[in-house]
Amino acid sequence: MADTPDLLLSENSPAAGLAADSGPNTAATDAKIEKDLAVVEEKMDLCNSMINPGEGLPQPSIQHDETVRAVIGFLEACAPRLVELISAD
């Protein structure tokens, strides 16, 4: 997945030591994290709108709809890094 935020997926990223980082790269790292989180939020909204399309519209089959599976796969790939970021406070 080309649009997967590398920061959210990489355990060796600068954000891995975020709590202890107080150097000049903190602002750049924070900006990158905010950008990546915005992408994740956008994908979550997309996934929700795809799974719950509204009244009268057919729900897609998660097993057979490749697009839905790709969005869910993206979010699953981001999950471990999100947990790390949340617990790094």
PDB file of N, CA, C and O in Angstrom, residues 12-88:
ATOM      1  N   ASN A  12      11.116   1.605  14.003  1.00  0.00           N
ATOM      2  CA  ASN A  12      12.395   2.293  14.084  1.00  0.00           C
ATOM      3  C   ASN A  12      12.282   3.759  13.687  1.00  0.00           C
ATOM      4  O   ASN A  12      13.269   4.414  13.441  1.00  0.00           O
ATOM      5  N   SER A  13      11.079   4.267  13.629  1.00  0.00           N
ATOM      6  CA  SER A  13      10.863   5.652  13.222  1.00  0.00           C
ATOM      7  C   SER A  13      11.268   6.598  14.348  1.00  0.00           C
ATOM      8  O   SER A  13      11.391   6.192  15.502  1.00  0.00           O
ATOM      9  N   PRO A  14      11.455   7.876  14.025  1.00  0.00           N
ATOM     10  CA  PRO A  14      11.785   8.854  15.058  1.00  0.00           C
ATOM     11  C   PRO A  14      10.738   8.932  16.155  1.00  0.00           C
ATOM     12  O   PRO A  14      11.042   9.295  17.279  1.00  0.00           O
ATOM     13  N   ALA A  15       9.506   8.586  15.856  1.00  0.00           N
ATOM     14  CA  ALA A  15       8.447   8.668  16.861  1.00  0.00           C
ATOM     15  C   ALA A  15       8.518   7.537  17.873  1.00  0.00           C
ATOM     16  O   ALA A  15       7.860   7.594  18.898  1.00  0.00           O
ATOM     17  N   ALA A  16       9.319   6.516  17.613  1.00  0.00           N
ATOM     18  CA  ALA A  16       9.417   5.392  18.547  1.00  0.00           C
ATOM     19  C   ALA A  16       9.916   5.871  19.904  1.00  0.00           C
ATOM     20  O   ALA A  16       9.520   5.350  20.932  1.00  0.00           O
ATOM     21  N   GLY A  17      10.780   6.863  19.932  1.00  0.00           N
ATOM     22  CA  GLY A  17      11.281   7.423  21.184  1.00  0.00           C
ATOM     23  C   GLY A  17      10.711   8.795  21.446  1.00  0.00           C
ATOM     24  O   GLY A  17      11.370   9.658  21.995  1.00  0.00           O
ATOM     25  N   LEU A  18       9.499   9.025  21.053  1.00  0.00           N
ATOM     26  CA  LEU A  18       8.881  10.341  21.100  1.00  0.00           C
ATOM     27  C   LEU A  18       8.894  10.946  22.499  1.00  0.00           C
ATOM     28  O   LEU A  18       9.155  12.121  22.654  1.00  0.00           O
ATOM     29  N   ALA A  19       8.602  10.180  23.509  1.00  0.00           N
ATOM     30  CA  ALA A  19       8.510  10.740  24.854  1.00  0.00           C
ATOM     31  C   ALA A  19       9.841  11.299  25.337  1.00  0.00           C
ATOM     32  O   ALA A  19       9.882  12.302  26.031  1.00  0.00           O
ATOM     33  N   ALA A  20      10.943  10.705  24.929  1.00  0.00           N
ATOM     34  CA  ALA A  20      12.256  11.157  25.374  1.00  0.00           C
ATOM     35  C   ALA A  20      12.868  12.181  24.437  1.00  0.00           C
ATOM     36  O   ALA A  20      13.870  12.796  24.753  1.00  0.00           O
ATOM     37  N   ASP A  21      12.284  12.412  23.277  1.00  0.00           N
ATOM     38  CA  ASP A  21      12.861  13.300  22.277  1.00  0.00           C
ATOM     39  C   ASP A  21      12.547  14.752  22.597  1.00  0.00           C
ATOM     40  O   ASP A  21      11.406  15.147  22.654  1.00  0.00           O
ATOM     41  N   SER A  22      13.570  15.544  22.802  1.00  0.00           N
ATOM     42  CA  SER A  22      13.361  16.965  23.032  1.00  0.00           C
ATOM     43  C   SER A  22      14.239  17.787  22.110  1.00  0.00           C
ATOM     44  O   SER A  22      14.434  18.967  22.316  1.00  0.00           O
ATOM     45  N   GLY A  23      14.801  17.162  21.087  1.00  0.00           N
ATOM     46  CA  GLY A  23      15.694  17.837  20.157  1.00  0.00           C
ATOM     47  C   GLY A  23      14.950  18.673  19.144  1.00  0.00           C
ATOM     48  O   GLY A  23      13.726  18.804  19.182  1.00  0.00           O
ATOM     49  N   PRO A  24      15.694  19.249  18.202  1.00  0.00           N
ATOM     50  CA  PRO A  24      15.096  20.139  17.209  1.00  0.00           C
ATOM     51  C   PRO A  24      14.155  19.431  16.237  1.00  0.00           C
ATOM     52  O   PRO A  24      13.361  20.079  15.578  1.00  0.00           O
ATOM     53  N   ASN A  25      14.243  18.113  16.148  1.00  0.00           N
ATOM     54  CA  ASN A  25      13.369  17.375  15.238  1.00  0.00           C
ATOM     55  C   ASN A  25      11.986  17.113  15.815  1.00  0.00           C
ATOM     56  O   ASN A  25      11.144  16.541  15.147  1.00  0.00           O
ATOM     57  N   THR A  26      11.757  17.522  17.051  1.00  0.00           N
ATOM     58  CA  THR A  26      10.470  17.266  17.687  1.00  0.00           C
ATOM     59  C   THR A  26       9.326  17.903  16.905  1.00  0.00           C
ATOM     60  O   THR A  26       8.305  17.259  16.673  1.00  0.00           O
ATOM     61  N   ALA A  27       9.498  19.139  16.469  1.00  0.00           N
ATOM     62  CA  ALA A  27       8.433  19.821  15.725  1.00  0.00           C
ATOM     63  C   ALA A  27       8.165  19.117  14.406  1.00  0.00           C
ATOM     64  O   ALA A  27       7.010  18.934  14.014  1.00  0.00           O
ATOM     65  N   ALA A  28       9.215  18.704  13.720  1.00  0.00           N
ATOM     66  CA  ALA A  28       9.041  17.996  12.445  1.00  0.00           C
ATOM     67  C   ALA A  28       8.392  16.640  12.672  1.00  0.00           C
ATOM     68  O   ALA A  28       7.516  16.233  11.901  1.00  0.00           O
ATOM     69  N   THR A  29       8.789  15.952  13.716  1.00  0.00           N
ATOM     70  CA  THR A  29       8.204  14.657  14.041  1.00  0.00           C
ATOM     71  C   THR A  29       6.731  14.819  14.398  1.00  0.00           C
ATOM     72  O   THR A  29       5.888  14.052  13.942  1.00  0.00           O
ATOM     73  N   ASP A  30       6.432  15.831  15.204  1.00  0.00           N
ATOM     74  CA  ASP A  30       5.039  16.085  15.575  1.00  0.00           C
ATOM     75  C   ASP A  30       4.192  16.397  14.344  1.00  0.00           C
ATOM     76  O   ASP A  30       3.059  15.909  14.221  1.00  0.00           O
ATOM     77  N   ALA A  31       4.730  17.190  13.429  1.00  0.00           N
ATOM     78  CA  ALA A  31       3.994  17.531  12.209  1.00  0.00           C
ATOM     79  C   ALA A  31       3.742  16.288  11.371  1.00  0.00           C
ATOM     80  O   ALA A  31       2.654  16.111  10.811  1.00  0.00           O
ATOM     81  N   LYS A  32       4.738  15.403  11.288  1.00  0.00           N
ATOM     82  CA  LYS A  32       4.592  14.159  10.530  1.00  0.00           C
ATOM     83  C   LYS A  32       3.528  13.271  11.170  1.00  0.00           C
ATOM     84  O   LYS A  32       2.687  12.691  10.475  1.00  0.00           O
ATOM     85  N   ILE A  33       3.551  13.173  12.479  1.00  0.00           N
ATOM     86  CA  ILE A  33       2.565  12.357  13.184  1.00  0.00           C
ATOM     87  C   ILE A  33       1.165  12.915  12.963  1.00  0.00           C
ATOM     88  O   ILE A  33       0.223  12.163  12.686  1.00  0.00           O
ATOM     89  N   GLU A  34       1.023  14.238  13.061  1.00  0.00           N
ATOM     90  CA  GLU A  34      -0.286  14.846  12.836  1.00  0.00           C
ATOM     91  C   GLU A  34      -0.782  14.582  11.421  1.00  0.00           C
ATOM     92  O   GLU A  34      -1.961  14.287  11.207  1.00  0.00           O
ATOM     93  N   LYS A  35       0.110  14.664  10.447  1.00  0.00           N
ATOM     94  CA  LYS A  35      -0.264  14.391   9.052  1.00  0.00           C
ATOM     95  C   LYS A  35      -0.695  12.930   8.904  1.00  0.00           C
ATOM     96  O   LYS A  35      -1.702  12.625   8.266  1.00  0.00           O
ATOM     97  N   ASP A  36       0.081  12.024   9.486  1.00  0.00           N
ATOM     98  CA  ASP A  36      -0.252  10.595   9.410  1.00  0.00           C
ATOM     99  C   ASP A  36      -1.575  10.294  10.102  1.00  0.00           C
ATOM    100  O   ASP A  36      -2.380   9.510   9.599  1.00  0.00           O
ATOM    101  N   LEU A  37      -1.815  10.931  11.244  1.00  0.00           N
ATOM    102  CA  LEU A  37      -3.074  10.711  11.955  1.00  0.00           C
ATOM    103  C   LEU A  37      -4.255  11.248  11.151  1.00  0.00           C
ATOM    104  O   LEU A  37      -5.340  10.657  11.172  1.00  0.00           O
ATOM    105  N   ALA A  38      -4.050  12.337  10.429  1.00  0.00           N
ATOM    106  CA  ALA A  38      -5.112  12.872   9.566  1.00  0.00           C
ATOM    107  C   ALA A  38      -5.446  11.876   8.457  1.00  0.00           C
ATOM    108  O   ALA A  38      -6.622  11.690   8.107  1.00  0.00           O
ATOM    109  N   VAL A  39      -4.418  11.215   7.908  1.00  0.00           N
ATOM    110  CA  VAL A  39      -4.645  10.198   6.873  1.00  0.00           C
ATOM    111  C   VAL A  39      -5.422   9.023   7.464  1.00  0.00           C
ATOM    112  O   VAL A  39      -6.368   8.522   6.852  1.00  0.00           O
ATOM    113  N   VAL A  40      -5.045   8.592   8.662  1.00  0.00           N
ATOM    114  CA  VAL A  40      -5.750   7.485   9.315  1.00  0.00           C
ATOM    115  C   VAL A  40      -7.201   7.872   9.577  1.00  0.00           C
ATOM    116  O   VAL A  40      -8.117   7.077   9.328  1.00  0.00           O
ATOM    117  N   GLU A  41      -7.429   9.091  10.053  1.00  0.00           N
ATOM    118  CA  GLU A  41      -8.796   9.546  10.298  1.00  0.00           C
ATOM    119  C   GLU A  41      -9.608   9.553   8.996  1.00  0.00           C
ATOM    120  O   GLU A  41     -10.764   9.128   8.969  1.00  0.00           O
ATOM    121  N   GLU A  42      -8.987  10.009   7.919  1.00  0.00           N
ATOM    122  CA  GLU A  42      -9.656  10.019   6.618  1.00  0.00           C
ATOM    123  C   GLU A  42     -10.022   8.603   6.179  1.00  0.00           C
ATOM    124  O   GLU A  42     -11.123   8.352   5.688  1.00  0.00           O
ATOM    125  N   LYS A  43      -9.095   7.652   6.383  1.00  0.00           N
ATOM    126  CA  LYS A  43      -9.367   6.254   6.011  1.00  0.00           C
ATOM    127  C   LYS A  43     -10.453   5.653   6.887  1.00  0.00           C
ATOM    128  O   LYS A  43     -11.268   4.858   6.419  1.00  0.00           O
ATOM    129  N   MET A  44     -10.491   6.024   8.168  1.00  0.00           N
ATOM    130  CA  MET A  44     -11.541   5.531   9.052  1.00  0.00           C
ATOM    131  C   MET A  44     -12.902   6.045   8.600  1.00  0.00           C
ATOM    132  O   MET A  44     -13.878   5.292   8.570  1.00  0.00           O
ATOM    133  N   ASP A  45     -12.964   7.326   8.235  1.00  0.00           N
ATOM    134  CA  ASP A  45     -14.219   7.893   7.730  1.00  0.00           C
ATOM    135  C   ASP A  45     -14.641   7.211   6.435  1.00  0.00           C
ATOM    136  O   ASP A  45     -15.823   6.905   6.234  1.00  0.00           O
ATOM    137  N   LEU A  46     -13.669   6.969   5.551  1.00  0.00           N
ATOM    138  CA  LEU A  46     -13.953   6.289   4.293  1.00  0.00           C
ATOM    139  C   LEU A  46     -14.492   4.883   4.545  1.00  0.00           C
ATOM    140  O   LEU A  46     -15.494   4.471   3.963  1.00  0.00           O
ATOM    141  N   CYS A  47     -13.842   4.169   5.433  1.00  0.00           N
ATOM    142  CA  CYS A  47     -14.261   2.803   5.768  1.00  0.00           C
ATOM    143  C   CYS A  47     -15.679   2.808   6.326  1.00  0.00           C
ATOM    144  O   CYS A  47     -16.521   2.002   5.916  1.00  0.00           O
ATOM    145  N   ASN A  48     -15.953   3.722   7.227  1.00  0.00           N
ATOM    146  CA  ASN A  48     -17.288   3.815   7.821  1.00  0.00           C
ATOM    147  C   ASN A  48     -18.335   4.109   6.757  1.00  0.00           C
ATOM    148  O   ASN A  48     -19.411   3.490   6.746  1.00  0.00           O
ATOM    149  N   SER A  49     -18.037   5.024   5.836  1.00  0.00           N
ATOM    150  CA  SER A  49     -19.016   5.349   4.799  1.00  0.00           C
ATOM    151  C   SER A  49     -19.189   4.213   3.803  1.00  0.00           C
ATOM    152  O   SER A  49     -20.268   4.047   3.228  1.00  0.00           O
ATOM    153  N   MET A  50     -18.157   3.408   3.611  1.00  0.00           N
ATOM    154  CA  MET A  50     -18.267   2.264   2.703  1.00  0.00           C
ATOM    155  C   MET A  50     -19.067   1.135   3.332  1.00  0.00           C
ATOM    156  O   MET A  50     -19.879   0.488   2.666  1.00  0.00           O
ATOM    157  N   ILE A  51     -18.852   0.892   4.610  1.00  0.00           N
ATOM    158  CA  ILE A  51     -19.536  -0.203   5.299  1.00  0.00           C
ATOM    159  C   ILE A  51     -20.983   0.170   5.620  1.00  0.00           C
ATOM    160  O   ILE A  51     -21.860  -0.681   5.619  1.00  0.00           O
ATOM    161  N   ASN A  52     -21.233   1.446   5.879  1.00  0.00           N
ATOM    162  CA  ASN A  52     -22.578   1.936   6.194  1.00  0.00           C
ATOM    163  C   ASN A  52     -22.963   3.001   5.163  1.00  0.00           C
ATOM    164  O   ASN A  52     -22.945   4.197   5.466  1.00  0.00           O
ATOM    165  N   PRO A  53     -23.324   2.598   3.944  1.00  0.00           N
ATOM    166  CA  PRO A  53     -23.533   3.562   2.856  1.00  0.00           C
ATOM    167  C   PRO A  53     -24.789   4.427   2.990  1.00  0.00           C
ATOM    168  O   PRO A  53     -24.898   5.444   2.330  1.00  0.00           O
ATOM    169  N   GLY A  54     -25.702   4.080   3.833  1.00  0.00           N
ATOM    170  CA  GLY A  54     -26.916   4.881   3.995  1.00  0.00           C
ATOM    171  C   GLY A  54     -28.152   4.089   3.610  1.00  0.00           C
ATOM    172  O   GLY A  54     -28.071   2.992   3.062  1.00  0.00           O
ATOM    173  N   GLU A  55     -29.282   4.677   3.897  1.00  0.00           N
ATOM    174  CA  GLU A  55     -30.555   3.988   3.645  1.00  0.00           C
ATOM    175  C   GLU A  55     -30.768   3.740   2.161  1.00  0.00           C
ATOM    176  O   GLU A  55     -30.502   4.595   1.329  1.00  0.00           O
ATOM    177  N   GLY A  56     -31.208   2.548   1.861  1.00  0.00           N
ATOM    178  CA  GLY A  56     -31.535   2.201   0.487  1.00  0.00           C
ATOM    179  C   GLY A  56     -30.357   1.751  -0.352  1.00  0.00           C
ATOM    180  O   GLY A  56     -30.536   1.242  -1.446  1.00  0.00           O
ATOM    181  N   LEU A  57     -29.163   1.950   0.128  1.00  0.00           N
ATOM    182  CA  LEU A  57     -27.984   1.533  -0.631  1.00  0.00           C
ATOM    183  C   LEU A  57     -27.501   0.184  -0.119  1.00  0.00           C
ATOM    184  O   LEU A  57     -27.535  -0.083   1.087  1.00  0.00           O
ATOM    185  N   PRO A  58     -27.053  -0.671  -1.004  1.00  0.00           N
ATOM    186  CA  PRO A  58     -26.586  -1.999  -0.561  1.00  0.00           C
ATOM    187  C   PRO A  58     -25.266  -1.912   0.199  1.00  0.00           C
ATOM    188  O   PRO A  58     -24.401  -1.115  -0.137  1.00  0.00           O
ATOM    189  N   GLN A  59     -25.167  -2.716   1.254  1.00  0.00           N
ATOM    190  CA  GLN A  59     -23.914  -2.796   1.993  1.00  0.00           C
ATOM    191  C   GLN A  59     -22.942  -3.651   1.200  1.00  0.00           C
ATOM    192  O   GLN A  59     -23.321  -4.701   0.671  1.00  0.00           O
ATOM    193  N   PRO A  60     -21.677  -3.222   1.123  1.00  0.00           N
ATOM    194  CA  PRO A  60     -20.707  -4.037   0.386  1.00  0.00           C
ATOM    195  C   PRO A  60     -20.346  -5.295   1.177  1.00  0.00           C
ATOM    196  O   PRO A  60     -20.441  -5.328   2.392  1.00  0.00           O
ATOM    197  N   SER A  61     -19.945  -6.295   0.464  1.00  0.00           N
ATOM    198  CA  SER A  61     -19.470  -7.521   1.094  1.00  0.00           C
ATOM    199  C   SER A  61     -17.995  -7.340   1.424  1.00  0.00           C
ATOM    200  O   SER A  61     -17.175  -7.107   0.536  1.00  0.00           O
ATOM    201  N   ILE A  62     -17.671  -7.417   2.691  1.00  0.00           N
ATOM    202  CA  ILE A  62     -16.276  -7.247   3.100  1.00  0.00           C
ATOM    203  C   ILE A  62     -15.422  -8.374   2.515  1.00  0.00           C
ATOM    204  O   ILE A  62     -14.278  -8.167   2.149  1.00  0.00           O
ATOM    205  N   GLN A  63     -16.007  -9.542   2.371  1.00  0.00           N
ATOM    206  CA  GLN A  63     -15.264 -10.675   1.817  1.00  0.00           C
ATOM    207  C   GLN A  63     -15.001 -10.531   0.329  1.00  0.00           C
ATOM    208  O   GLN A  63     -14.011 -11.031  -0.180  1.00  0.00           O
ATOM    209  N   HIS A  64     -15.884  -9.848  -0.393  1.00  0.00           N
ATOM    210  CA  HIS A  64     -15.773  -9.803  -1.847  1.00  0.00           C
ATOM    211  C   HIS A  64     -15.418  -8.436  -2.411  1.00  0.00           C
ATOM    212  O   HIS A  64     -15.119  -8.336  -3.596  1.00  0.00           O
ATOM    213  N   ASP A  65     -15.460  -7.394  -1.621  1.00  0.00           N
ATOM    214  CA  ASP A  65     -15.159  -6.045  -2.101  1.00  0.00           C
ATOM    215  C   ASP A  65     -13.698  -5.724  -1.800  1.00  0.00           C
ATOM    216  O   ASP A  65     -13.320  -5.467  -0.657  1.00  0.00           O
ATOM    217  N   GLU A  66     -12.882  -5.732  -2.839  1.00  0.00           N
ATOM    218  CA  GLU A  66     -11.445  -5.520  -2.692  1.00  0.00           C
ATOM    219  C   GLU A  66     -11.119  -4.139  -2.129  1.00  0.00           C
ATOM    220  O   GLU A  66     -10.180  -3.973  -1.352  1.00  0.00           O
ATOM    221  N   THR A  67     -11.896  -3.133  -2.493  1.00  0.00           N
ATOM    222  CA  THR A  67     -11.637  -1.777  -2.011  1.00  0.00           C
ATOM    223  C   THR A  67     -11.851  -1.680  -0.511  1.00  0.00           C
ATOM    224  O   THR A  67     -11.031  -1.103   0.200  1.00  0.00           O
ATOM    225  N   VAL A  68     -12.940  -2.254  -0.031  1.00  0.00           N
ATOM    226  CA  VAL A  68     -13.214  -2.256   1.412  1.00  0.00           C
ATOM    227  C   VAL A  68     -12.110  -3.012   2.146  1.00  0.00           C
ATOM    228  O   VAL A  68     -11.601  -2.552   3.164  1.00  0.00           O
ATOM    229  N   ARG A  69     -11.722  -4.148   1.596  1.00  0.00           N
ATOM    230  CA  ARG A  69     -10.650  -4.937   2.227  1.00  0.00           C
ATOM    231  C   ARG A  69      -9.327  -4.172   2.243  1.00  0.00           C
ATOM    232  O   ARG A  69      -8.569  -4.266   3.210  1.00  0.00           O
ATOM    233  N   ALA A  70      -9.045  -3.395   1.212  1.00  0.00           N
ATOM    234  CA  ALA A  70      -7.800  -2.614   1.166  1.00  0.00           C
ATOM    235  C   ALA A  70      -7.803  -1.525   2.240  1.00  0.00           C
ATOM    236  O   ALA A  70      -6.786  -1.309   2.913  1.00  0.00           O
ATOM    237  N   VAL A  71      -8.932  -0.865   2.427  1.00  0.00           N
ATOM    238  CA  VAL A  71      -9.024   0.184   3.451  1.00  0.00           C
ATOM    239  C   VAL A  71      -8.903  -0.438   4.840  1.00  0.00           C
ATOM    240  O   VAL A  71      -8.181   0.076   5.701  1.00  0.00           O
ATOM    241  N   ILE A  72      -9.575  -1.556   5.054  1.00  0.00           N
ATOM    242  CA  ILE A  72      -9.479  -2.239   6.347  1.00  0.00           C
ATOM    243  C   ILE A  72      -8.050  -2.726   6.588  1.00  0.00           C
ATOM    244  O   ILE A  72      -7.512  -2.612   7.691  1.00  0.00           O
ATOM    245  N   GLY A  73      -7.411  -3.250   5.551  1.00  0.00           N
ATOM    246  CA  GLY A  73      -6.016  -3.687   5.674  1.00  0.00           C
ATOM    247  C   GLY A  73      -5.093  -2.544   6.047  1.00  0.00           C
ATOM    248  O   GLY A  73      -4.174  -2.702   6.865  1.00  0.00           O
ATOM    249  N   PHE A  74      -5.309  -1.382   5.448  1.00  0.00           N
ATOM    250  CA  PHE A  74      -4.525  -0.191   5.781  1.00  0.00           C
ATOM    251  C   PHE A  74      -4.668   0.128   7.263  1.00  0.00           C
ATOM    252  O   PHE A  74      -3.678   0.347   7.966  1.00  0.00           O
ATOM    253  N   LEU A  75      -5.906   0.157   7.746  1.00  0.00           N
ATOM    254  CA  LEU A  75      -6.149   0.485   9.146  1.00  0.00           C
ATOM    255  C   LEU A  75      -5.567  -0.566  10.086  1.00  0.00           C
ATOM    256  O   LEU A  75      -5.009  -0.225  11.139  1.00  0.00           O
ATOM    257  N   GLU A  76      -5.670  -1.826   9.719  1.00  0.00           N
ATOM    258  CA  GLU A  76      -5.076  -2.892  10.536  1.00  0.00           C
ATOM    259  C   GLU A  76      -3.566  -2.740  10.606  1.00  0.00           C
ATOM    260  O   GLU A  76      -2.960  -2.970  11.657  1.00  0.00           O
ATOM    261  N   ALA A  77      -2.947  -2.348   9.499  1.00  0.00           N
ATOM    262  CA  ALA A  77      -1.494  -2.177   9.476  1.00  0.00           C
ATOM    263  C   ALA A  77      -1.054  -1.012  10.359  1.00  0.00           C
ATOM    264  O   ALA A  77       0.056  -1.024  10.910  1.00  0.00           O
ATOM    265  N   CYS A  78      -1.898  -0.012  10.515  1.00  0.00           N
ATOM    266  CA  CYS A  78      -1.568   1.163  11.328  1.00  0.00           C
ATOM    267  C   CYS A  78      -1.809   0.934  12.825  1.00  0.00           C
ATOM    268  O   CYS A  78      -1.247   1.652  13.650  1.00  0.00           O
ATOM    269  N   ALA A  79      -2.635  -0.019  13.172  1.00  0.00           N
ATOM    270  CA  ALA A  79      -3.066  -0.206  14.557  1.00  0.00           C
ATOM    271  C   ALA A  79      -1.924  -0.352  15.565  1.00  0.00           C
ATOM    272  O   ALA A  79      -1.932   0.341  16.590  1.00  0.00           O
ATOM    273  N   PRO A  80      -0.919  -1.205  15.327  1.00  0.00           N
ATOM    274  CA  PRO A  80       0.131  -1.350  16.338  1.00  0.00           C
ATOM    275  C   PRO A  80       0.885  -0.047  16.614  1.00  0.00           C
ATOM    276  O   PRO A  80       1.202   0.266  17.759  1.00  0.00           O
ATOM    277  N   ARG A  81       1.134   0.724  15.581  1.00  0.00           N
ATOM    278  CA  ARG A  81       1.859   1.973  15.762  1.00  0.00           C
ATOM    279  C   ARG A  81       1.001   3.003  16.478  1.00  0.00           C
ATOM    280  O   ARG A  81       1.504   3.787  17.276  1.00  0.00           O
ATOM    281  N   LEU A  82      -0.293   3.009  16.221  1.00  0.00           N
ATOM    282  CA  LEU A  82      -1.183   3.920  16.931  1.00  0.00           C
ATOM    283  C   LEU A  82      -1.195   3.622  18.423  1.00  0.00           C
ATOM    284  O   LEU A  82      -1.184   4.530  19.255  1.00  0.00           O
ATOM    285  N   VAL A  83      -1.208   2.349  18.765  1.00  0.00           N
ATOM    286  CA  VAL A  83      -1.162   1.961  20.182  1.00  0.00           C
ATOM    287  C   VAL A  83       0.126   2.462  20.810  1.00  0.00           C
ATOM    288  O   VAL A  83       0.130   3.006  21.919  1.00  0.00           O
ATOM    289  N   GLU A  84       1.257   2.341  20.096  1.00  0.00           N
ATOM    290  CA  GLU A  84       2.536   2.846  20.602  1.00  0.00           C
ATOM    291  C   GLU A  84       2.482   4.346  20.833  1.00  0.00           C
ATOM    292  O   GLU A  84       2.973   4.843  21.854  1.00  0.00           O
ATOM    293  N   LEU A  85       1.937   5.080  19.891  1.00  0.00           N
ATOM    294  CA  LEU A  85       1.865   6.534  20.013  1.00  0.00           C
ATOM    295  C   LEU A  85       0.995   6.947  21.181  1.00  0.00           C
ATOM    296  O   LEU A  85       1.324   7.886  21.922  1.00  0.00           O
ATOM    297  N   ILE A  86      -0.109   6.264  21.377  1.00  0.00           N
ATOM    298  CA  ILE A  86      -1.013   6.589  22.474  1.00  0.00           C
ATOM    299  C   ILE A  86      -0.365   6.309  23.813  1.00  0.00           C
ATOM    300  O   ILE A  86      -0.463   7.110  24.753  1.00  0.00           O
ATOM    301  N   SER A  87       0.349   5.220  23.933  1.00  0.00           N
ATOM    302  CA  SER A  87       0.966   4.861  25.207  1.00  0.00           C
ATOM    303  C   SER A  87       2.283   5.582  25.452  1.00  0.00           C
ATOM    304  O   SER A  87       2.824   5.525  26.549  1.00  0.00           O
ATOM    305  N   ALA A  88       2.807   6.328  24.463  1.00  0.00           N
ATOM    306  CA  ALA A  88       4.090   7.028  24.613  1.00  0.00           C
ATOM    307  C   ALA A  88       3.951   8.317  25.397  1.00  0.00           C
ATOM    308  O   ALA A  88       4.952   8.842  25.880  1.00  0.00           O
TER     309      ALA A  88
END
